[in-house]
Short mmCIF file of C-alpha atoms and ligand atoms in Angstrom, two decimals:
data_model
loop_
_atom_site.label_atom_id
_atom_site.label_comp_id
_atom_site.label_asym_id
_atom_site.label_seq_id
_atom_site.Cartn_x
_atom_site.Cartn_y
_atom_site.Cartn_z
CA UNK A 101 -22.22 -10.53 -14.43
CA UNK A 102 -18.90 -9.35 -13.24
CA UNK A 103 -18.70 -7.06 -10.32
CA UNK A 104 -16.10 -4.45 -10.81
CA UNK A 105 -14.53 -2.00 -8.46
CA UNK A 106 -11.92 0.35 -9.76
CA UNK A 107 -12.34 3.75 -11.18
CA UNK A 108 -16.05 3.95 -11.63
CA UNK A 109 -17.89 6.46 -9.62
CA UNK A 110 -20.72 5.75 -7.25
CA UNK A 111 -23.30 3.27 -8.49
CA UNK A 112 -25.91 5.98 -8.95
CA UNK A 113 -24.35 7.24 -12.13
CA UNK A 114 -21.82 4.61 -12.92
CA UNK A 115 -24.38 2.33 -14.46
CA UNK A 116 -25.42 4.65 -17.22
CA UNK A 117 -21.85 5.01 -18.31
CA UNK A 118 -21.19 1.33 -18.49
CA UNK A 119 -21.82 0.30 -22.08
CA UNK A 120 -22.15 -3.38 -21.27
CA UNK A 121 -25.19 -2.67 -19.15
CA UNK A 122 -23.95 -4.67 -16.20
CA UNK A 123 -24.30 -3.27 -12.79
CA UNK A 124 -21.11 -1.68 -11.67
CA UNK A 125 -20.28 -1.66 -8.03
CA UNK A 126 -17.76 0.92 -7.01
CA UNK A 127 -18.43 0.53 -3.34
CA UNK A 128 -15.31 -0.93 -1.88
CA UNK A 129 -17.24 -2.32 1.03
CA UNK A 130 -19.12 -4.55 -1.44
CA UNK A 131 -15.93 -6.07 -2.68
CA UNK A 132 -16.24 -9.78 -2.10
CA UNK A 133 -12.58 -10.66 -2.22
CA UNK A 134 -11.40 -9.05 0.93
CA UNK A 135 -11.47 -11.11 4.11
CA UNK A 136 -14.08 -9.92 6.56
CA UNK A 137 -11.60 -9.22 9.30
CA UNK A 138 -9.53 -7.02 7.01
CA UNK A 139 -12.58 -5.13 5.87
CA UNK A 140 -13.88 -4.35 9.30
CA UNK A 141 -10.59 -2.96 10.47
CA UNK A 142 -10.16 -0.93 7.32
CA UNK A 143 -13.55 0.67 7.56
CA UNK A 144 -12.61 2.12 10.88
CA UNK A 145 -8.95 2.80 10.22
CA UNK A 146 -9.55 4.47 6.86
CA UNK A 147 -11.38 7.27 8.57
CA UNK A 148 -8.50 8.09 10.84
CA UNK A 149 -6.55 11.15 9.84
CA UNK A 150 -3.02 11.35 8.57
CA UNK A 151 -0.77 11.74 11.55
CA UNK A 152 -3.23 10.54 14.13
CA UNK A 153 -3.25 7.19 15.76
CA UNK A 154 -5.70 4.76 14.20
CA UNK A 155 -8.28 3.76 16.70
CA UNK A 156 -9.70 0.82 14.80
CA UNK A 157 -6.57 -1.25 14.60
CA UNK A 158 -6.18 -3.89 17.23
CA UNK A 159 -3.16 -3.18 19.31
CA UNK A 160 -1.75 -6.58 20.01
CA UNK A 161 1.42 -6.60 22.00
CA UNK A 162 3.52 -9.66 22.26
CA UNK A 163 3.10 -9.55 26.01
CA UNK A 164 -0.69 -9.71 25.89
CA UNK A 165 -0.91 -12.97 24.02
CA UNK A 166 -1.92 -15.80 26.26
CA UNK A 167 0.88 -18.31 26.03
CA UNK A 168 -1.32 -20.96 27.56
CA UNK A 169 -3.36 -21.11 24.38
CA UNK A 170 -0.44 -22.44 22.46
CA UNK A 171 1.92 -25.31 23.02
CA UNK A 172 4.81 -23.38 24.41
CA UNK A 173 7.41 -25.37 26.20
CA UNK A 174 8.26 -22.95 29.00
CA UNK A 175 6.65 -20.20 31.02
CA UNK A 176 8.71 -17.60 29.22
CA UNK A 177 7.00 -15.42 26.67
CA UNK A 178 7.72 -17.28 23.44
CA UNK A 179 8.30 -14.12 21.44
CA UNK A 180 10.94 -12.96 23.86
CA UNK A 181 12.69 -16.23 23.49
CA UNK A 182 12.60 -16.01 19.72
CA UNK A 183 14.07 -12.56 19.68
CA UNK A 184 16.62 -13.32 22.34
CA UNK A 185 17.74 -16.16 20.16
CA UNK A 186 17.98 -13.76 17.25
CA UNK A 187 20.10 -11.36 19.30
CA UNK A 188 22.27 -14.16 20.56
CA UNK A 189 22.92 -15.45 17.09
CA UNK A 190 23.92 -12.00 15.95
CA UNK A 191 26.28 -11.45 18.82
CA UNK A 192 27.95 -14.77 18.41
CA UNK A 193 28.18 -15.14 14.69
CA UNK A 194 31.01 -13.06 13.38
CA UNK A 195 31.17 -12.35 9.70
CA UNK A 196 28.55 -14.88 8.70
CA UNK A 197 25.83 -12.29 8.11
CA UNK A 198 22.51 -13.86 7.29
CA UNK A 199 23.97 -17.31 7.81
CA UNK A 200 24.02 -16.41 11.46
CA UNK A 201 20.31 -17.16 11.59
CA UNK A 202 21.16 -20.81 11.37
CA UNK A 203 22.49 -20.63 14.90
CA UNK A 204 19.14 -19.69 16.30
CA UNK A 205 17.96 -23.23 16.17
CA UNK A 206 20.39 -24.16 18.86
CA UNK A 207 18.17 -22.60 21.41
CA UNK A 208 14.84 -23.25 19.78
CA UNK A 209 14.31 -26.59 21.42
CA UNK A 210 14.15 -24.95 24.83
CA UNK A 211 12.75 -21.50 24.35
CA UNK A 212 11.80 -20.92 20.74
CA UNK A 213 8.47 -19.52 19.73
CA UNK A 214 6.97 -22.92 19.07
CA UNK A 215 10.07 -24.75 19.97
CA UNK A 216 8.44 -27.90 21.29
CA UNK A 217 8.94 -30.74 18.90
CA UNK A 218 11.81 -29.09 17.05
CA UNK A 219 15.14 -30.70 17.41
CA UNK A 220 18.25 -28.79 18.26
CA UNK A 221 19.47 -27.00 15.15
CA UNK A 222 15.99 -26.91 13.61
CA UNK A 223 13.86 -23.76 13.59
CA UNK A 224 10.19 -23.83 14.38
CA UNK A 225 8.06 -22.26 11.62
CA UNK A 226 7.28 -19.24 13.80
CA UNK A 227 10.90 -18.71 14.77
CA UNK A 228 12.00 -18.92 11.21
CA UNK A 229 9.30 -16.47 10.09
CA UNK A 230 10.28 -13.99 12.79
CA UNK A 231 13.83 -14.14 11.63
CA UNK A 232 12.90 -13.76 7.99
CA UNK A 233 11.03 -10.57 8.90
CA UNK A 234 14.03 -9.14 10.71
CA UNK A 235 16.26 -10.21 7.87
CA UNK A 236 13.93 -8.39 5.42
CA UNK A 237 14.47 -5.14 7.30
CA UNK A 238 11.37 -5.14 9.49
CA UNK A 239 12.20 -3.51 12.79
CA UNK A 240 11.86 -5.63 15.87
CA UNK A 241 8.83 -3.91 17.37
CA UNK A 242 6.81 -4.45 14.19
CA UNK A 243 8.01 -8.02 13.75
CA UNK A 244 6.93 -8.75 17.32
CA UNK A 245 3.55 -7.14 16.81
CA UNK A 246 2.88 -9.02 13.58
CA UNK A 247 4.01 -12.35 15.01
CA UNK A 248 1.96 -11.83 18.15
CA UNK A 249 -1.05 -11.20 15.97
CA UNK A 250 -0.19 -14.23 13.84
CA UNK A 251 0.09 -16.37 16.93
CA UNK A 252 -3.41 -15.33 17.97
CA UNK A 253 -4.67 -16.79 14.69
CA UNK A 254 -2.58 -19.86 15.34
CA UNK A 255 -3.98 -20.20 18.85
CA UNK A 256 -7.48 -20.08 17.42
CA UNK A 257 -6.97 -23.29 15.51
CA UNK A 258 -4.47 -24.96 17.79
CA UNK A 259 -7.01 -27.45 19.09
CA UNK A 260 -8.21 -28.60 15.73
CA UNK A 261 -4.80 -29.07 14.20
CA UNK A 262 -1.63 -30.63 15.29
CA UNK A 263 0.27 -28.46 17.72
CA UNK A 264 3.19 -28.15 15.43
CA UNK A 265 1.91 -26.29 12.43
CA UNK A 266 3.44 -26.10 9.04
CA UNK A 267 5.52 -23.29 7.61
CA UNK A 268 2.77 -22.52 5.18
CA UNK A 269 0.16 -22.27 7.88
CA UNK A 270 2.31 -19.82 9.78
CA UNK A 271 2.91 -17.78 6.68
CA UNK A 272 -0.84 -17.51 6.28
CA UNK A 273 -1.24 -16.41 9.87
CA UNK A 274 1.39 -13.77 9.32
CA UNK A 275 -0.18 -12.58 6.07
CA UNK A 276 -3.51 -12.33 7.81
CA UNK A 277 -1.92 -10.37 10.66
CA UNK A 278 -0.34 -7.89 8.25
CA UNK A 279 -3.47 -7.64 6.10
CA UNK A 280 -5.44 -6.78 9.19
CA UNK A 281 -3.27 -3.74 9.79
CA UNK A 282 -3.44 -2.40 6.25
CA UNK A 283 -5.55 0.68 5.66
CA UNK A 284 -7.22 0.76 2.27
CA UNK A 285 -9.39 3.54 0.94
CA UNK A 286 -10.53 2.15 -2.41
CA UNK A 287 -10.43 3.97 -5.73
CA UNK A 288 -11.02 7.60 -6.67
CA UNK A 289 -14.75 8.16 -7.04
CA UNK A 290 -16.10 10.53 -9.64
CA UNK A 291 -19.56 11.72 -10.61
CA UNK A 292 -20.31 12.99 -14.09
CA UNK A 293 -20.91 16.73 -13.95
CA UNK A 294 -19.29 17.06 -10.54
CA UNK A 295 -15.68 18.14 -10.81
CA UNK A 296 -13.30 16.13 -8.68
CA UNK A 297 -9.72 17.32 -8.27
CA UNK A 298 -6.97 14.84 -7.41
CA UNK A 299 -3.29 15.74 -6.94
CA UNK A 300 -0.40 13.28 -6.99
CA UNK A 301 2.64 14.25 -4.96
CA UNK A 302 5.82 12.49 -3.93
CA UNK A 303 9.58 12.22 -4.37
CA UNK A 304 11.19 12.30 -7.81
CA UNK A 305 11.07 9.27 -10.07
CA UNK A 306 8.53 7.26 -8.10
CA UNK A 307 6.06 7.19 -11.02
CA UNK A 308 3.75 10.17 -10.43
CA UNK A 309 3.44 11.19 -14.09
CA UNK A 310 3.08 7.60 -15.25
CA UNK A 311 0.37 7.02 -12.65
CA UNK A 312 -1.44 10.22 -13.69
CA UNK A 313 -1.42 8.86 -17.25
CA UNK A 314 -2.73 5.45 -16.15
CA UNK A 315 -5.52 7.01 -14.11
CA UNK A 316 -6.40 9.45 -16.90
CA UNK A 317 -6.64 6.64 -19.43
CA UNK A 318 -8.71 4.48 -17.12
CA UNK A 319 -11.21 7.18 -16.29
CA UNK A 320 -11.35 8.52 -19.82
CA UNK A 321 -11.51 5.29 -21.79
CA UNK A 322 -13.05 2.76 -19.46
CA UNK A 323 -15.08 4.79 -17.00
CA UNK A 324 -15.92 7.38 -19.69
CA UNK A 325 -15.31 10.40 -17.61
CA UNK A 326 -14.22 13.77 -18.96
CA UNK A 327 -10.68 14.14 -17.69
CA UNK A 328 -8.40 17.18 -17.61
CA UNK A 329 -4.70 17.24 -16.77
CA UNK A 330 -2.79 19.94 -15.01
CA UNK A 331 0.88 20.03 -14.17
CA UNK A 332 2.86 22.23 -11.85
CA UNK A 333 6.06 20.38 -12.72
CA UNK A 334 7.67 23.20 -14.67
CA UNK A 335 11.15 22.63 -13.32
CA UNK A 336 12.05 20.38 -16.20
CA UNK A 337 10.88 20.98 -19.77
CA UNK A 338 10.88 17.23 -20.28
CA UNK A 339 8.37 16.83 -17.45
CA UNK A 340 5.81 19.04 -19.17
CA UNK A 341 6.47 17.31 -22.48
CA UNK A 342 5.98 13.91 -20.90
CA UNK A 343 2.50 14.77 -19.67
CA UNK A 344 1.66 16.67 -22.84
CA UNK A 345 2.40 13.58 -24.89
CA UNK A 346 -0.14 11.61 -22.87
CA UNK A 347 -2.68 14.44 -23.09
CA UNK A 348 -2.37 14.50 -26.88
CA UNK A 349 -2.64 10.75 -27.30
CA UNK A 350 -5.77 10.67 -25.15
CA UNK A 351 -7.09 13.97 -26.46
CA UNK A 352 -7.35 15.52 -23.00
CA UNK A 353 -7.23 19.21 -22.14
CA UNK A 354 -4.10 20.14 -20.25
CA UNK A 355 -2.89 23.18 -18.38
CA UNK A 356 0.57 24.14 -17.16
CA UNK A 357 0.72 26.19 -13.98
CA UNK A 358 3.88 28.01 -13.00
CA UNK A 359 2.64 30.03 -10.04
CA UNK A 360 -0.04 29.38 -7.45
CA UNK A 361 -1.83 32.57 -8.59
CA UNK A 362 -2.44 30.97 -11.99
CA UNK A 363 -4.15 27.93 -10.53
CA UNK A 364 -7.72 29.17 -10.47
CA UNK A 365 -7.64 30.38 -14.07
CA UNK A 366 -6.01 27.17 -15.24
CA UNK A 367 -8.56 25.01 -13.48
CA UNK A 368 -11.45 26.83 -15.10
CA UNK A 369 -9.68 26.75 -18.49
CA UNK A 370 -9.90 22.96 -18.34
CA UNK A 371 -13.60 23.39 -18.93
CA UNK A 372 -16.33 21.03 -18.01
CA UNK A 373 -14.47 17.98 -16.76
CA UNK A 374 -15.42 15.36 -14.18
CA UNK A 375 -11.90 14.70 -13.02
CA UNK A 376 -8.80 16.89 -12.86
CA UNK A 377 -5.53 15.06 -12.28
CA UNK A 378 -2.72 17.27 -11.04
CA UNK A 379 0.85 16.16 -11.67
CA UNK A 380 3.51 17.72 -9.50
CA UNK A 381 7.29 18.02 -9.42
CA UNK A 382 9.18 15.52 -7.35
CA UNK A 383 10.11 16.88 -3.98
CA UNK A 384 12.73 15.76 -1.58
CA UNK A 385 11.01 15.03 1.70
CA UNK A 386 14.08 16.58 3.33
CA UNK A 387 13.52 20.01 1.79
CA UNK A 388 11.07 21.94 3.93
CA UNK A 389 11.13 24.91 1.55
CA UNK A 390 10.21 22.77 -1.44
CA UNK A 391 7.45 21.02 0.46
CA UNK A 392 6.07 24.40 1.51
CA UNK A 393 6.15 25.56 -2.11
CA UNK A 394 4.20 22.48 -3.11
CA UNK A 395 1.71 23.08 -0.31
CA UNK A 396 1.16 26.57 -1.64
CA UNK A 397 0.20 25.25 -5.08
CA UNK A 398 -2.07 22.70 -3.45
CA UNK A 399 -3.80 25.31 -1.32
CA UNK A 400 -4.55 27.22 -4.51
CA UNK A 401 -5.94 24.09 -6.19
CA UNK A 402 -7.70 22.81 -3.07
CA UNK A 403 -7.84 19.24 -4.36
CA UNK A 404 -10.52 16.86 -3.13
CA UNK A 405 -7.84 14.22 -2.74
CA UNK A 406 -4.06 14.25 -2.52
CA UNK A 407 -2.31 10.94 -3.14
CA UNK A 408 1.24 10.55 -1.92
CA UNK A 409 3.04 8.35 -4.43
CA UNK A 410 5.64 6.03 -2.91
CA UNK A 411 7.83 3.43 -4.57
CA UNK A 412 7.74 -0.11 -3.23
CA UNK A 413 11.42 -0.33 -4.09
CA UNK A 414 12.21 2.11 -1.28
CA UNK A 415 13.47 0.94 2.06
CA UNK A 416 11.11 1.09 5.00
CA UNK A 417 13.21 3.85 6.50
CA UNK A 418 12.97 5.84 3.30
CA UNK A 419 9.18 5.45 3.28
CA UNK A 420 9.05 6.69 6.87
CA UNK A 421 11.20 9.72 6.08
CA UNK A 422 9.02 10.54 3.08
CA UNK A 423 5.82 10.22 5.09
CA UNK A 424 7.24 12.59 7.67
CA UNK A 425 8.60 15.06 5.13
CA UNK A 426 5.32 15.20 3.23
CA UNK A 427 3.15 15.47 6.33
CA UNK A 428 2.50 19.23 5.75
CA UNK A 429 0.91 18.32 2.40
CA UNK A 430 -1.75 16.36 4.27
CA UNK A 431 -2.10 13.57 1.76
CA UNK A 432 -5.19 11.47 2.28
CA UNK A 433 -4.07 8.41 0.34
CA UNK A 434 -0.91 6.57 -0.59
CA UNK A 435 -0.35 5.10 -4.05
CA UNK A 436 2.34 2.46 -4.08
CA UNK A 437 4.28 1.99 -7.34
CA UNK A 438 6.76 -0.50 -8.78
CA UNK A 439 5.46 -3.59 -7.04
CA UNK A 440 6.82 -5.48 -10.03
CA UNK A 441 10.34 -4.54 -8.99
CA UNK A 442 9.96 -5.70 -5.40
CA UNK A 443 10.07 -9.36 -4.41
CA UNK A 444 9.72 -8.46 -0.76
CA UNK A 445 7.24 -5.96 0.64
CA UNK A 446 7.91 -6.62 4.31
CA UNK A 447 9.85 -3.47 5.24
CA UNK A 448 7.62 -1.20 3.11
CA UNK A 449 4.50 -2.65 4.71
CA UNK A 450 6.12 -2.32 8.13
CA UNK A 451 6.57 1.41 7.46
CA UNK A 452 3.02 1.76 6.17
CA UNK A 453 1.56 -0.02 9.19
CA UNK A 454 3.99 1.63 11.60
CA UNK A 455 2.74 2.92 14.91
CA UNK A 456 5.71 4.79 16.28
CA UNK A 457 6.47 7.77 14.04
CA UNK A 458 3.98 8.70 11.34
CA UNK A 459 0.74 6.90 10.61
CA UNK A 460 0.45 6.49 6.85
CA UNK A 461 -2.72 7.48 5.00
CA UNK A 462 -4.68 4.54 3.56
CA UNK A 463 -3.63 2.92 0.29
CA UNK A 464 -5.53 3.76 -2.88
CA UNK A 465 -3.74 2.17 -5.85
CA UNK A 466 -0.91 -0.21 -6.57
CA UNK A 467 1.07 -0.09 -9.78
CA UNK A 468 3.08 -2.98 -11.11
CA UNK A 469 4.75 -1.94 -14.33
CA UNK A 470 5.54 0.82 -16.79
CA UNK A 471 2.67 0.15 -19.13
CA UNK A 472 -0.02 2.79 -19.49
CA UNK A 473 -2.83 2.16 -18.78
CA UNK A 474 -2.65 -1.49 -17.79
CA UNK A 475 -0.29 -1.69 -14.86
CA UNK A 476 -2.44 -0.31 -12.07
CA UNK A 477 -4.94 -1.81 -9.65
CA UNK A 478 -7.00 -0.68 -6.72
CA UNK A 479 -4.99 -1.51 -3.61
CA UNK A 480 -6.08 -4.74 -1.98
CA UNK A 481 -4.71 -6.50 1.05
CA UNK A 482 -4.13 -9.78 -0.73
CA UNK A 483 -2.01 -8.27 -3.50
CA UNK A 484 0.19 -6.66 -0.89
CA UNK A 485 0.65 -9.54 1.51
CA UNK A 486 1.20 -12.00 -1.33
CA UNK A 487 4.58 -10.30 -1.77
CA UNK A 488 5.35 -9.94 1.90
CA UNK A 489 8.44 -12.13 1.79
CA UNK A 490 10.28 -13.65 -1.16
CA UNK A 491 9.46 -17.21 -2.16
CA UNK A 492 6.33 -17.41 -0.10
CA UNK A 493 4.27 -20.56 -0.14
CA UNK A 494 0.96 -19.43 -1.58
CA UNK A 495 -0.99 -22.62 -2.13
CA UNK A 496 -3.17 -21.98 0.90
CA UNK A 497 -4.10 -18.41 0.09
CA UNK A 498 -7.35 -19.35 -1.58
CA UNK A 499 -8.64 -20.76 1.67
CA UNK A 500 -8.27 -17.35 3.23
CA UNK A 501 -10.27 -15.73 0.51
CA UNK A 502 -7.13 -14.14 -0.79
CA UNK A 503 -6.33 -13.78 -4.44
CA UNK A 504 -3.08 -12.72 -5.98
CA UNK A 505 -2.81 -9.36 -7.66
CA UNK A 506 -3.39 -11.04 -11.04
CA UNK A 507 -6.95 -11.67 -10.01
CA UNK A 508 -7.50 -7.95 -9.77
CA UNK A 509 -6.42 -6.97 -13.22
CA UNK A 510 -9.94 -6.93 -14.57
CA UNK A 511 -11.14 -4.82 -11.67
CA UNK A 512 -9.21 -1.65 -11.85
CA UNK A 513 -11.18 0.36 -14.38
CA UNK A 514 -14.40 -1.56 -14.37
CA UNK A 515 -15.58 -3.49 -17.38
CA UNK A 516 -14.31 -2.62 -20.81
CA UNK A 517 -16.92 -1.44 -23.30
N1 GDP B 814 8.76 -1.03 -13.01
C1 GDP B 814 7.95 0.01 -12.89
N2 GDP B 814 8.32 1.22 -13.35
C2 GDP B 814 7.48 2.25 -13.19
C3 GDP B 814 6.21 2.11 -12.57
N3 GDP B 814 5.62 3.32 -12.56
C4 GDP B 814 6.48 4.18 -13.17
N4 GDP B 814 7.60 3.54 -13.56
C5 GDP B 814 8.78 4.06 -14.24
O1 GDP B 814 9.48 4.91 -13.35
C6 GDP B 814 10.14 5.95 -14.08
C7 GDP B 814 9.76 7.31 -13.51
O2 GDP B 814 8.38 7.52 -13.75
P1 GDP B 814 7.71 8.96 -13.76
O3 GDP B 814 6.25 8.78 -13.93
O4 GDP B 814 8.40 9.85 -14.74
O5 GDP B 814 8.08 9.43 -12.28
P2 GDP B 814 7.84 10.86 -11.59
O6 GDP B 814 9.16 11.55 -11.58
O7 GDP B 814 7.37 10.55 -10.20
O8 GDP B 814 6.81 11.58 -12.38
C8 GDP B 814 9.70 5.77 -15.54
O9 GDP B 814 10.70 5.06 -16.22
C9 GDP B 814 8.44 4.94 -15.43
O10 GDP B 814 8.20 4.17 -16.57
C10 GDP B 814 5.84 0.81 -12.08
O11 GDP B 814 4.78 0.58 -11.51
N5 GDP B 814 6.74 -0.19 -12.26
MG1 MG B 815 6.87 13.42 -13.30
#
């Protein structure tokens, strides 16, 4: 029997709708593939509100790590040394750009993160990872926090392994550290006969309409729910046509709403559906008036869930600005699109795990291509951290209980009939 997560509703009813007769588990907490430490943090963090500080996430500062637990060559905080080296290399290397990182090794033998044992000119694995994070656009405070957390994993096994650990081992520590900070909320849950309204909001072109179509197809065809579509994106004729085309292909009822006052009538005109998916017009997070307009539509629809759709191709700074701009919409989940176009997730994940400005809502779905309905999966920590940095060594991921995103493709809508 295969256990499936994905778009099925709670187990109480899900079973009767599963033609294969297998038990369907939609409870994310039952998911066997997520490491225990990730799960426990998520269960707490997922309940924290948008805009509030998560209480369940361990707050590990570089300064609180016990340097004595690791083979550090001096009394100085190793992280400080690593970052000082980074700064020094940037001040002293003119016009060499990224190549400037090569200079860091000059100081690593004395004060690098795990500098002991590394010759002058050679970077320790932790130093080199720190620098790769900075190079990928992760801001220093986050890089420090992640590496401090990674070093606590490293310290845990320092006695049983050689003091100088491999690049791959450190990458795993880092992935684990990032995974631990990720908030995941699992899929949309529906019950037959109980109407559930979900709105997708976000900037233009991030994949809202495509994601609505993917979700509609998954719930309609694989989870066998009655699905209705509604769009308030009436700013472009093409936008309505785009959704209409999907509605016709899947034979779904669809309503177009031009004013908030029409919302109630349109919702009831959809008839007896289990899931209403609301597509919205792209909004610039910088336009307060437009965001307020969107909020007005949403207040009229009072959705059970609002998913903020963000593109993984955005910069971390862009993600932060969007989170801030959309804060009035009070999204309770983030759907991350276009993972297929992003070799490096580091700065996006830094923004989503950020502590300083806006705390992101938990992640619901990941999409990794233009194909409807295939290219979508329930967000999982392993799929995200597998793409943390380009060209990551991944051979050891299995040991951590991590799978790549490929392993999740059969999970997203439950079992096919
Ligand atoms: N590569 C890739 N393209 C995507 C993905 N999701 C959507 N797109 C493409 O992004 C473009 C904009 O999508 P659309 O759904 O119209 O965006 P919207 O403006 O937010 O509704 C289209 O060309 C989609 O095919 C994805 O996961 N990966
Ligand atoms: Mg659209």
